Coordinates of C-alpha atoms (C1' of nucleotides) in Angstrom, one line a residue:
Chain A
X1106 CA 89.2 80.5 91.7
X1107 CA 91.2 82.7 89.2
X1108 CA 92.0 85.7 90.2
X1109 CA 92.9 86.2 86.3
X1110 CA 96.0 87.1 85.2
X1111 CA 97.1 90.5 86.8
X1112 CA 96.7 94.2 86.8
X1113 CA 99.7 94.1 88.9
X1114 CA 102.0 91.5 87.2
X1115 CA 104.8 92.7 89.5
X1116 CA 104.7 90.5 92.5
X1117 CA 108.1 89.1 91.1
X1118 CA 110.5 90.4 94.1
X1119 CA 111.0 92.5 96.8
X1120 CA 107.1 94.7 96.8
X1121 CA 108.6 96.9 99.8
X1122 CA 112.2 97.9 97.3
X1123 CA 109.3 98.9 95.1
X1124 CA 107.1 100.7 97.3
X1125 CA 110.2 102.6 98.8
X1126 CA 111.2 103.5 95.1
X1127 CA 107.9 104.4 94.4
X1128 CA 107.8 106.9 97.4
X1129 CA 111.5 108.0 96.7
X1130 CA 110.8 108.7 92.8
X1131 CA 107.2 110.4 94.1
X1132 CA 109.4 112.9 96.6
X1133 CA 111.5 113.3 93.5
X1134 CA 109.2 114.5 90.5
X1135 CA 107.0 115.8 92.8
X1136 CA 109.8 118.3 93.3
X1137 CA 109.4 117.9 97.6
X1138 CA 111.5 119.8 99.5
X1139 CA 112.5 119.7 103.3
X1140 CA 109.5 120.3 105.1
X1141 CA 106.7 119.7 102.8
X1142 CA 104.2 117.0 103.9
X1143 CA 103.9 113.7 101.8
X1144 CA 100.3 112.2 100.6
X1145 CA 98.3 110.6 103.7
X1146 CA 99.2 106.9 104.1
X1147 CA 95.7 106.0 102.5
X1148 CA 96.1 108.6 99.7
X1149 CA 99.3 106.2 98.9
X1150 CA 97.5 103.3 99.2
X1151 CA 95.0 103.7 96.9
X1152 CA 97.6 105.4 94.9
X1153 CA 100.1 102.6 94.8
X1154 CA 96.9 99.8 95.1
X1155 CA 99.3 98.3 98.0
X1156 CA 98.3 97.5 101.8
X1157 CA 98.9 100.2 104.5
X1158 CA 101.2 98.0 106.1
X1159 CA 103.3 98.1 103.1
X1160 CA 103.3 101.8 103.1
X1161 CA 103.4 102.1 106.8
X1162 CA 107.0 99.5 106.2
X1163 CA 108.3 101.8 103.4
X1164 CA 107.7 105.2 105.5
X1165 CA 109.7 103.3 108.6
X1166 CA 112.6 102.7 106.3
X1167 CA 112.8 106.2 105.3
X1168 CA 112.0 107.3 109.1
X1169 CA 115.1 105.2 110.7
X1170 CA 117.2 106.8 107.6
X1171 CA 116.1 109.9 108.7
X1172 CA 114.6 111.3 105.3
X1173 CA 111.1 111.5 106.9
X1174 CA 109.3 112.7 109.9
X1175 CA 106.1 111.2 111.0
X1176 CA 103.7 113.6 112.9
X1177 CA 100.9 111.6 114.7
X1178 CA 97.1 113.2 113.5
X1179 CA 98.8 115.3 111.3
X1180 CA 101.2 113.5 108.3
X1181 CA 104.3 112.7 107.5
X1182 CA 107.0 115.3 106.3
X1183 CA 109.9 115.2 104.2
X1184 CA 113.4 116.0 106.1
X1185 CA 116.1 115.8 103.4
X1186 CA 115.1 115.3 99.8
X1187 CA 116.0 112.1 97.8
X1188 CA 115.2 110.4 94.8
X1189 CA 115.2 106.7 93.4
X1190 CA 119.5 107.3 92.9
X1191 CA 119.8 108.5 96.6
X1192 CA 122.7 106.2 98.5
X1193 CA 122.0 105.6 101.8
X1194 CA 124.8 104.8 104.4
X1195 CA 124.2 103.9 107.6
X1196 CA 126.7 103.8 110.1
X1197 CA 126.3 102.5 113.5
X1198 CA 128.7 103.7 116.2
X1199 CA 129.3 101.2 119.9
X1200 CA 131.3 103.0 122.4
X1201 CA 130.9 103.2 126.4
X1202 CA 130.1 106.5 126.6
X1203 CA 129.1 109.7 124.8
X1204 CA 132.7 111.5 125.7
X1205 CA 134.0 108.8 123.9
X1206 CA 131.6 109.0 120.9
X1207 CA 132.1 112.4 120.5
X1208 CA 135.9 112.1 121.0
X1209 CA 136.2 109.0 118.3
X1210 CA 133.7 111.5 115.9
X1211 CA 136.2 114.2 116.2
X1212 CA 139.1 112.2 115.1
X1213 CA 137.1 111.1 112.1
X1214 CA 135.5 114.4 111.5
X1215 CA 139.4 116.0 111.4
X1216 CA 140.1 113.9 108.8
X1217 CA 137.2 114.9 106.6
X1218 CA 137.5 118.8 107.5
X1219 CA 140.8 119.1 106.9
X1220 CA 140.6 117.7 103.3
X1221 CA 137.4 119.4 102.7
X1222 CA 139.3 123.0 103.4
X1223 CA 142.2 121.8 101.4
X1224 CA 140.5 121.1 98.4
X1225 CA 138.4 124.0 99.3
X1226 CA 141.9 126.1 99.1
X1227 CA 142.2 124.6 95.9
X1228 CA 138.7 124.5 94.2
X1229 CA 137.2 127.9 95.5
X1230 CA 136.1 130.1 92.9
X1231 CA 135.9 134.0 93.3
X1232 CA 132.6 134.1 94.4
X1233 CA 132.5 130.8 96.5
X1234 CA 135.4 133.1 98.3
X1235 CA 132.8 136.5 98.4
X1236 CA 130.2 133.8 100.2
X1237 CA 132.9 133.1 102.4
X1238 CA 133.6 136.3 103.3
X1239 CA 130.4 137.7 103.8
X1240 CA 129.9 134.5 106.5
X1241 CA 133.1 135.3 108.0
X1242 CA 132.2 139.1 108.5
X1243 CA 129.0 137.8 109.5
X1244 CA 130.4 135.3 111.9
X1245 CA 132.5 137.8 113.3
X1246 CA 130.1 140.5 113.3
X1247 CA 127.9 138.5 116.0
X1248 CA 130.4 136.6 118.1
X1249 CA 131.9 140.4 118.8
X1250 CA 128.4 141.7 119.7
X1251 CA 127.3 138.9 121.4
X1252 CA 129.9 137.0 122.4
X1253 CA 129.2 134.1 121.2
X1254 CA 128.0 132.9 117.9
X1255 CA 126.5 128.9 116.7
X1256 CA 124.8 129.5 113.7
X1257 CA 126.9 132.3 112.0
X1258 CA 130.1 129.7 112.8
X1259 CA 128.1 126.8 111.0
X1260 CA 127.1 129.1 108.1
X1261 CA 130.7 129.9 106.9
X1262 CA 132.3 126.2 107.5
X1263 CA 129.4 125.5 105.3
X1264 CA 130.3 127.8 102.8
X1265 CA 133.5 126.2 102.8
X1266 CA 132.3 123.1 102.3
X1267 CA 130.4 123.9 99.2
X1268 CA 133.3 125.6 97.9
X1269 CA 134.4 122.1 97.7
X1270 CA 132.3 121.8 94.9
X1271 CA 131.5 118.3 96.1
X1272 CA 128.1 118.2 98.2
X1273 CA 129.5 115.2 100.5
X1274 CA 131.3 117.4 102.7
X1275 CA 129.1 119.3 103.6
X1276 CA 126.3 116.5 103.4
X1277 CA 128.8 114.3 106.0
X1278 CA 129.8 117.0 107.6
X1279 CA 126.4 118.3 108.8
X1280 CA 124.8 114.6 109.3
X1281 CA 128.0 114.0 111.8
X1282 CA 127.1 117.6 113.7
X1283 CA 123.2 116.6 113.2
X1284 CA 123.4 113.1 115.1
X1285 CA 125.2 114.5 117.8
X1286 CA 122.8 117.8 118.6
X1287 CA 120.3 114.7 119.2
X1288 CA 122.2 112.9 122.1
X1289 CA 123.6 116.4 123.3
X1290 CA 121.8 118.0 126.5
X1291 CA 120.7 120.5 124.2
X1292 CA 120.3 122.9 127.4
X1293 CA 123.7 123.1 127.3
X1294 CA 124.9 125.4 125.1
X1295 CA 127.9 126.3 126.5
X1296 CA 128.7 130.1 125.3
X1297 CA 132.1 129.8 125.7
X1298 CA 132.3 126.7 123.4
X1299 CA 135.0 126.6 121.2
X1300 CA 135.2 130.0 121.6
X1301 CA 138.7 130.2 121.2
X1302 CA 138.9 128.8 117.7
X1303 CA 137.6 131.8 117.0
X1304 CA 140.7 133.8 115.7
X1305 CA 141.6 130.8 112.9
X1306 CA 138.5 131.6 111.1
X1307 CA 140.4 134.2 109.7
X1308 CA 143.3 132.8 109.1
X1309 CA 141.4 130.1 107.7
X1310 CA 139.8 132.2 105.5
X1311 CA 143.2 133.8 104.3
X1312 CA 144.4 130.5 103.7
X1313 CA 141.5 129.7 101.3
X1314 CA 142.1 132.8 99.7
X1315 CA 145.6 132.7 98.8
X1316 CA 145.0 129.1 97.4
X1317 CA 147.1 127.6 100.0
X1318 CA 146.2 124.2 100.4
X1319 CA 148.9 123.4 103.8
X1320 CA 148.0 126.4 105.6
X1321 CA 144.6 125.6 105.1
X1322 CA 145.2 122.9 106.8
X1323 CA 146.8 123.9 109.6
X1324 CA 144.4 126.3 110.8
X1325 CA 141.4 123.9 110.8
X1326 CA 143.5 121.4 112.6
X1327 CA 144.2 124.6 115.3
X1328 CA 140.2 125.0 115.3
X1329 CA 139.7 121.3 115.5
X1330 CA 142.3 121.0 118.5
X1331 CA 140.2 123.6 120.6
X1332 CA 137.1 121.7 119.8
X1333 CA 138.4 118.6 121.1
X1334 CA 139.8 120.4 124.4
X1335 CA 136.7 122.3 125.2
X1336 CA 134.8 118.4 124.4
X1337 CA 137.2 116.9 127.0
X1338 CA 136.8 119.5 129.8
X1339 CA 132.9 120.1 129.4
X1340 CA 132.3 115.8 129.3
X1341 CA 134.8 115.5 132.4
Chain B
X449 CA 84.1 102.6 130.8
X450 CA 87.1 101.1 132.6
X451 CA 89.4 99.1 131.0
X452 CA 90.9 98.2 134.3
X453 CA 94.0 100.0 135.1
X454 CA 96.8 98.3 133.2
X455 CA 98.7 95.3 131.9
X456 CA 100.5 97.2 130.0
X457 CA 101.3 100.7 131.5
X458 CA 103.1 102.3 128.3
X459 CA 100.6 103.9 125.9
X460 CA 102.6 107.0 127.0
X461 CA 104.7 107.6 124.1
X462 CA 106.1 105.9 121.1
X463 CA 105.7 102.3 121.1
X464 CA 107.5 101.8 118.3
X465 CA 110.6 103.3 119.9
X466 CA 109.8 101.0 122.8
X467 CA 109.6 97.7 120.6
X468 CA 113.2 98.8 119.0
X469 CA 114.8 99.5 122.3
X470 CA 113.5 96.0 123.8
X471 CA 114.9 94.2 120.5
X472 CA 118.0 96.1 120.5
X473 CA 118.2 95.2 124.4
X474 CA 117.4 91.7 123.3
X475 CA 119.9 91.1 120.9
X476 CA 122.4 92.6 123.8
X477 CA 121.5 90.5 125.8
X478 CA 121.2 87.2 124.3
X479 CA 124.3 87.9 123.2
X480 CA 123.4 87.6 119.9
X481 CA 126.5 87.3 117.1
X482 CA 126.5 88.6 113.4
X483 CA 124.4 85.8 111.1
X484 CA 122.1 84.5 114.5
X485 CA 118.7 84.1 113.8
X486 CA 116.4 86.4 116.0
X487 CA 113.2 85.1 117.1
X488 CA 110.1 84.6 114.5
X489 CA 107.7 87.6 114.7
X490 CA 105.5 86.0 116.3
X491 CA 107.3 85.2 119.4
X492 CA 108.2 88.5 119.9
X493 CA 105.0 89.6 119.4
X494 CA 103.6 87.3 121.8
X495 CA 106.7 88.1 124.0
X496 CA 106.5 91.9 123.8
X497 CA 103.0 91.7 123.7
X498 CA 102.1 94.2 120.8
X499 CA 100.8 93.6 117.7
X500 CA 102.6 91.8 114.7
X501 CA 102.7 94.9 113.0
X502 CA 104.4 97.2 115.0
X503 CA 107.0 94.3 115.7
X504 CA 107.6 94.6 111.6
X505 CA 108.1 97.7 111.3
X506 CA 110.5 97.4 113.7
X507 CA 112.2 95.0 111.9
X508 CA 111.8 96.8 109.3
X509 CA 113.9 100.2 111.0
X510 CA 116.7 97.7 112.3
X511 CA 117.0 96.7 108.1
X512 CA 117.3 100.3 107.0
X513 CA 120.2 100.9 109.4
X514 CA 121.3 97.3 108.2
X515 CA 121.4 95.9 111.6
X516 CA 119.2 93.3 110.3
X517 CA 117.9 90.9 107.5
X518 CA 115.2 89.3 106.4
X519 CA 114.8 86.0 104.4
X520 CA 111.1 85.4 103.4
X521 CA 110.4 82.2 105.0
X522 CA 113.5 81.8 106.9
X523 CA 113.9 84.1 109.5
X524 CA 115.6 87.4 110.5
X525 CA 119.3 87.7 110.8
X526 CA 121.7 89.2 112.5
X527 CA 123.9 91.3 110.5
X528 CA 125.8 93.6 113.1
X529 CA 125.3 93.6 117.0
X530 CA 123.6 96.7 118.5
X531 CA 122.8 97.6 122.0
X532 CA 119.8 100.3 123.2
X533 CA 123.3 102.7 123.5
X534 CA 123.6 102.4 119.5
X535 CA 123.7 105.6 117.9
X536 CA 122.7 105.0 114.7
X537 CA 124.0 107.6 112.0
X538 CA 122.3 107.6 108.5
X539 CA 124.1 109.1 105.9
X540 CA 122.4 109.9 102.4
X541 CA 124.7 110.3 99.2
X542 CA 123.5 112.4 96.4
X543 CA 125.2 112.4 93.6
X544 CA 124.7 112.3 89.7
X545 CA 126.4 109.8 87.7
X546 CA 128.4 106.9 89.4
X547 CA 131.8 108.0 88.0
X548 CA 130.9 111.4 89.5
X549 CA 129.9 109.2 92.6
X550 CA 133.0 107.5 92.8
X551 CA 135.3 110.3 92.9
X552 CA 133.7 112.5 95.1
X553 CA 133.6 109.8 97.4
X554 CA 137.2 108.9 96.6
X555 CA 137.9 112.5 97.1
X556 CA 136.5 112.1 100.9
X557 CA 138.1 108.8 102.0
X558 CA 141.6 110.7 101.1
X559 CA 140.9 112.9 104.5
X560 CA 139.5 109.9 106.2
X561 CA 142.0 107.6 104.8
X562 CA 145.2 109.7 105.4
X563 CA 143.5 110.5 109.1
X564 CA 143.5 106.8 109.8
X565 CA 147.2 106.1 109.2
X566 CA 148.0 108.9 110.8
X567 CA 146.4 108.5 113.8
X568 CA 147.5 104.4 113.5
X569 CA 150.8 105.6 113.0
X570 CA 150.6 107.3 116.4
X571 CA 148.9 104.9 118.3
X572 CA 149.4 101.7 117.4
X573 CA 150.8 99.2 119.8
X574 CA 153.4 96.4 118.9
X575 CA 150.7 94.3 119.0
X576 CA 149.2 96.1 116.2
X577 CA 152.2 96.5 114.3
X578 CA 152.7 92.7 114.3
X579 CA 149.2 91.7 112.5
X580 CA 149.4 94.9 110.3
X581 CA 153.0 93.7 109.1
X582 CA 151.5 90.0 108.6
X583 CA 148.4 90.9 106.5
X584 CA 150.9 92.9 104.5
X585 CA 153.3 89.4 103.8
X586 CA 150.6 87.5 102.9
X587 CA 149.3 90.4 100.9
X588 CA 153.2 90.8 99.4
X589 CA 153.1 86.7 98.8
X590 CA 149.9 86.5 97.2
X591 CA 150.8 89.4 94.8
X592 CA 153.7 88.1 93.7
X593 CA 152.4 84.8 93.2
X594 CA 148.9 85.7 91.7
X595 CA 149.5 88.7 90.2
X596 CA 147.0 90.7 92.0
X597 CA 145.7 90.7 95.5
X598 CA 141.9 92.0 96.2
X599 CA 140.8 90.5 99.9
X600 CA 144.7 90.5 101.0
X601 CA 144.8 94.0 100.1
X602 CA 141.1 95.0 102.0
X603 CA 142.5 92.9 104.9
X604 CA 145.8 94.3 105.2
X605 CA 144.0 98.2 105.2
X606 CA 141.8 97.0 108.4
X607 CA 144.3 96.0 110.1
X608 CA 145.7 99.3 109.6
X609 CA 142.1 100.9 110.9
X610 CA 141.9 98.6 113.7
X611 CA 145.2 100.1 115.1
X612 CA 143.7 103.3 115.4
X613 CA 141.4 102.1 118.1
X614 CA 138.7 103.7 116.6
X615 CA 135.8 102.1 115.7
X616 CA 134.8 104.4 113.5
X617 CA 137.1 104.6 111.2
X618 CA 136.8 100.7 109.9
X619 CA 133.1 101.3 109.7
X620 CA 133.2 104.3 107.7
X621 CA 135.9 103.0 105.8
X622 CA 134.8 99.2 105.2
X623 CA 131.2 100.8 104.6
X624 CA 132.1 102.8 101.6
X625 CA 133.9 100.5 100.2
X626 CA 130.6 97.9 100.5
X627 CA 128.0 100.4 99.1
X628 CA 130.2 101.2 96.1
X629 CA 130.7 97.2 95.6
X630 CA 126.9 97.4 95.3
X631 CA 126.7 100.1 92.6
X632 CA 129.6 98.5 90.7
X633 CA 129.7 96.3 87.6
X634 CA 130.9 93.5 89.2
X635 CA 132.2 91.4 86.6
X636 CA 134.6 93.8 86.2
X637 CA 137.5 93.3 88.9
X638 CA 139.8 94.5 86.3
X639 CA 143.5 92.5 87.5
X640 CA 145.1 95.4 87.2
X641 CA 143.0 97.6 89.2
X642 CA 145.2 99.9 91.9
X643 CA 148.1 97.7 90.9
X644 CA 150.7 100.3 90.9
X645 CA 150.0 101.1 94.5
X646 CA 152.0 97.9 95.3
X647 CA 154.8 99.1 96.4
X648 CA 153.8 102.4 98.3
X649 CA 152.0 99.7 100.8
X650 CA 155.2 98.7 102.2
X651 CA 156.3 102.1 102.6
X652 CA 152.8 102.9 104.3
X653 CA 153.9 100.1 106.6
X654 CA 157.2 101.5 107.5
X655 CA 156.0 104.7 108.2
X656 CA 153.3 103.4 110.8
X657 CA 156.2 101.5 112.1
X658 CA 158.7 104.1 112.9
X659 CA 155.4 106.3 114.3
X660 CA 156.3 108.9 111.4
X661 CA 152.6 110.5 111.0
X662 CA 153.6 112.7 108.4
X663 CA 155.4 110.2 106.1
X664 CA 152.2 108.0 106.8
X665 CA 150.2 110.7 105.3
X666 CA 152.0 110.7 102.1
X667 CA 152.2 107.5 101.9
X668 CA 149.0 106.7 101.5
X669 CA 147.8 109.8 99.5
X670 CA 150.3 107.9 97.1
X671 CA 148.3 104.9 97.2
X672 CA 145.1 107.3 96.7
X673 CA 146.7 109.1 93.7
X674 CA 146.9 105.6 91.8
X675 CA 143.2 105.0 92.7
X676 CA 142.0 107.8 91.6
X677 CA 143.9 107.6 88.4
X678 CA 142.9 104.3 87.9
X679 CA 139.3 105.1 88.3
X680 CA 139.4 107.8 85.5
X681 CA 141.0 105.6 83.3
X682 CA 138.4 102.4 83.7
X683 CA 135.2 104.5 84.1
X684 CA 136.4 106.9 80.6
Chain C
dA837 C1' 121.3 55.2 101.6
dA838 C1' 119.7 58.5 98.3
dT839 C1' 115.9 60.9 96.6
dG840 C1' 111.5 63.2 96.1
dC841 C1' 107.5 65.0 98.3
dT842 C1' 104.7 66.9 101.7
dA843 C1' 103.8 69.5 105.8
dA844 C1' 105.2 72.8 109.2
dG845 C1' 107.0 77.2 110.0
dA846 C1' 108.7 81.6 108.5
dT847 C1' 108.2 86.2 106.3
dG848 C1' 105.3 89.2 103.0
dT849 C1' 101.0 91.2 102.0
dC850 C1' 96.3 92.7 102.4
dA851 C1' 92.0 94.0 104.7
dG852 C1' 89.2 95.9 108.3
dA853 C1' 88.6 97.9 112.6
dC854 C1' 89.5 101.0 116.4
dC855 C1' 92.4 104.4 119.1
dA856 C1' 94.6 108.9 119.7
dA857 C1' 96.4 113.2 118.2
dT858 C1' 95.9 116.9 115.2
dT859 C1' 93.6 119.9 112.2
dT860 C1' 89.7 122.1 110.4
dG861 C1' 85.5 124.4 110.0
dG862 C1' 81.2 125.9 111.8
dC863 C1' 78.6 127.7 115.4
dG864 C1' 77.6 130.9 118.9
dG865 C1' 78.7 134.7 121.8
dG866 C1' 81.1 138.9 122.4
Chain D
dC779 C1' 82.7 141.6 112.5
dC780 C1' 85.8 139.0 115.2
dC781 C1' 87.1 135.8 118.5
dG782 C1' 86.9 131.5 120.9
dC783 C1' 85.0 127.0 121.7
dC784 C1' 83.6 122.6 120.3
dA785 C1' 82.6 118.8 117.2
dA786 C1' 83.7 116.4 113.1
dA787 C1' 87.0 115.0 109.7
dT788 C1' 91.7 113.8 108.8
dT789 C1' 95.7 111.2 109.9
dG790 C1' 99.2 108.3 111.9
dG791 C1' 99.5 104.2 115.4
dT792 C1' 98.2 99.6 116.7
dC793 C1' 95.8 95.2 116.8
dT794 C1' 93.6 91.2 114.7
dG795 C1' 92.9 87.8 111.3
dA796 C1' 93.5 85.8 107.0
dC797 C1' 96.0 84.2 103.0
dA798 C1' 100.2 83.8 99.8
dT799 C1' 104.8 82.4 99.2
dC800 C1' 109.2 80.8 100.3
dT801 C1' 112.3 77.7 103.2
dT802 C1' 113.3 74.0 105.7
dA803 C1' 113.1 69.6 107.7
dG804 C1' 111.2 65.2 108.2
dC805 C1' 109.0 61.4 106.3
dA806 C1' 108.1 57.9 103.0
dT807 C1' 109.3 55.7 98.9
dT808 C1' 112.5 53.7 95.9

DNA sequence: AATGCTAAGATGTCAGACCAATTTGGCGGG
DNA sequence: CCCGCCAAATTGGTCTGACATCTTAGCATT
């Protein structure tokens, strides 16, 4: 019985490729960001004339990459924008225990951060430096107040990242610190965490300012070597 | 109206989770290798007892973070061993043209890179330094005989990861180096490609030899220096 | 023994139904 | 008029069954 030709002529390869394009380049001209909730999976459906399953498939994909959030009776929710071009990198990390994950992170992640504040040093534009600044103030504005200070120390390594002027730093950079707030005992929270890298923000900062690519160096590897130290006491 | 009590207990949360976890323990403990064929879907799904879909889209997570593969009326494959402990780490790249791509990429392996010989420089064992130096004379021999030296070259470099005795860094490392393979012309393989870095590889060598961290470093950002050179030139 | 064909088995897709959680809107009481 | 409660609509989660398509292996023919 002839189904005749086709209105879909494209069941050449690969329908779920296309159906996570379709969703990717939807999230793209559709202008989505972070947060915003994504059509209902029937709405795509109907949309895409494909099966749920098939959408259901092509959300999971996005879910395990951690793009998208699905909220049960509610809908599913964009996490991090991407498009069509997006390139996705999976890594999967095997160790005994978390102390050592962490650990083996931190060797990578020193690698990354110091190069990141290097070419920082040697990118940074006048007013990537005033962003910096003002976080650093910020930063230090807080942690004097209250002691402490999480997401005013975030906020300036990030500004240094994007001084970069190359968005995988900080795009690594915060995935690595991302994955790991997951497996942490978030209760945690340790106040005194790292808090004695606090004094090489500064000198950090002067580093990036006077364009000096080795000292800039050096005092992320001083900050980097009390993270570490405060990892190994609290996992002992 | 009493469905009596339970066969299976677990409505509670998550199934899908659940069906991951048991595959990932599965794989564990069949002591499955890279390239096994798991079981169809509907063993499992008689197995686990849950429907064939949720087993898919199982699947279908375990092929975003390319644990696993499908071949339409073959199977699924094995393409890295996992275990329940996993943690999975998902990175997403956005970047606008591939040249751009490939040296902002290029720009990030220099701190992982340099971090890598570094740390192999410090900790490698004898044992280490033996395969490194015998990847590198095959590497040297084939070279010299062939003119260029593309899988002796990659091999020589993971022996170089592997002595760091972190994981991590051959992933990352091998992983970039895969997705851009992807994205890339292939026909191209230009001979001459990174050619000039010949000689620093010896040097890199030597350095990891005589546990000199800092001549490792520069070493390599020698190496890096003629990639990145090279890659401006060919992508012009 | 080599070859070609068929059937079994596998994944890919679609459709329909029901469940459970959430959201929404209307209704009634304050 | 406002607030709270409850029911209906919406939405993701799962199961079942069916069919299409590709792969593989075994069988029969030459």
């Amino acid at each position: 019985m002839s189904d005749r030709p086709v209105i879909r002529p494209l069941p050449a390869i690969d329908r779920a490729r296309q159906v996570t394009d379709a969703l990717a380049d939807y999230i793209k001209s559709a202008q989505l960001k972070a947060g915003d909730r994504l059509p209902a999976e029937r709405e795509l459906m109907s949309a895409l004339m494909v099966g749920r399953s098939t959408i259901r498939e092509a959300i999971r994909h996005f879910q395990a990459l951690g793009v998208i959030e699905t909220r049960k009776g509610s809908g599913t929710y964009l996490l991090k924008p991407v498009s069509k071009a997006t390139i996705h990198m999976p890594l999967s990390l095997d160790t005994g225990h978390l102390r050592e994950a962490l650990l083996q992170t931190l060797e990578v992640r020193r690698g990354i951060e110091c190069e990141a504040c290097m070419v920082a040093a040697r990118k940074r534009t006048d007013k990537d430096l005033i962003l910096i600044e003002q976080n650093l103030n910020e930063m230090e504005r807080v942690h004097i107040e209250k002691g402490t200070s999480g997401p005013e120390d975030l906020a300036f390594h990030l500004a240094i990242y994007d001084a970069t002027h190359n968005p995988l730093f900080r795009q690594l950079l915060e995935q690595m610190r991302e994955t790991f707030w997951q497996f942490w005992e978030h209760p945690f929270e340790r106040e005194d965490f790292a808090r004695r890298s606090f004094p090489f923000h500064r000198t950090l900062f002067n580093a990036i300012a006077a364009r000096d690519t080795e000292a800039a160096r050096e005092e992320t590897l001083k900050i980097l070597e009390v993270v570490e130290e405060d990892i190994k006491e609290m996992s002992k």
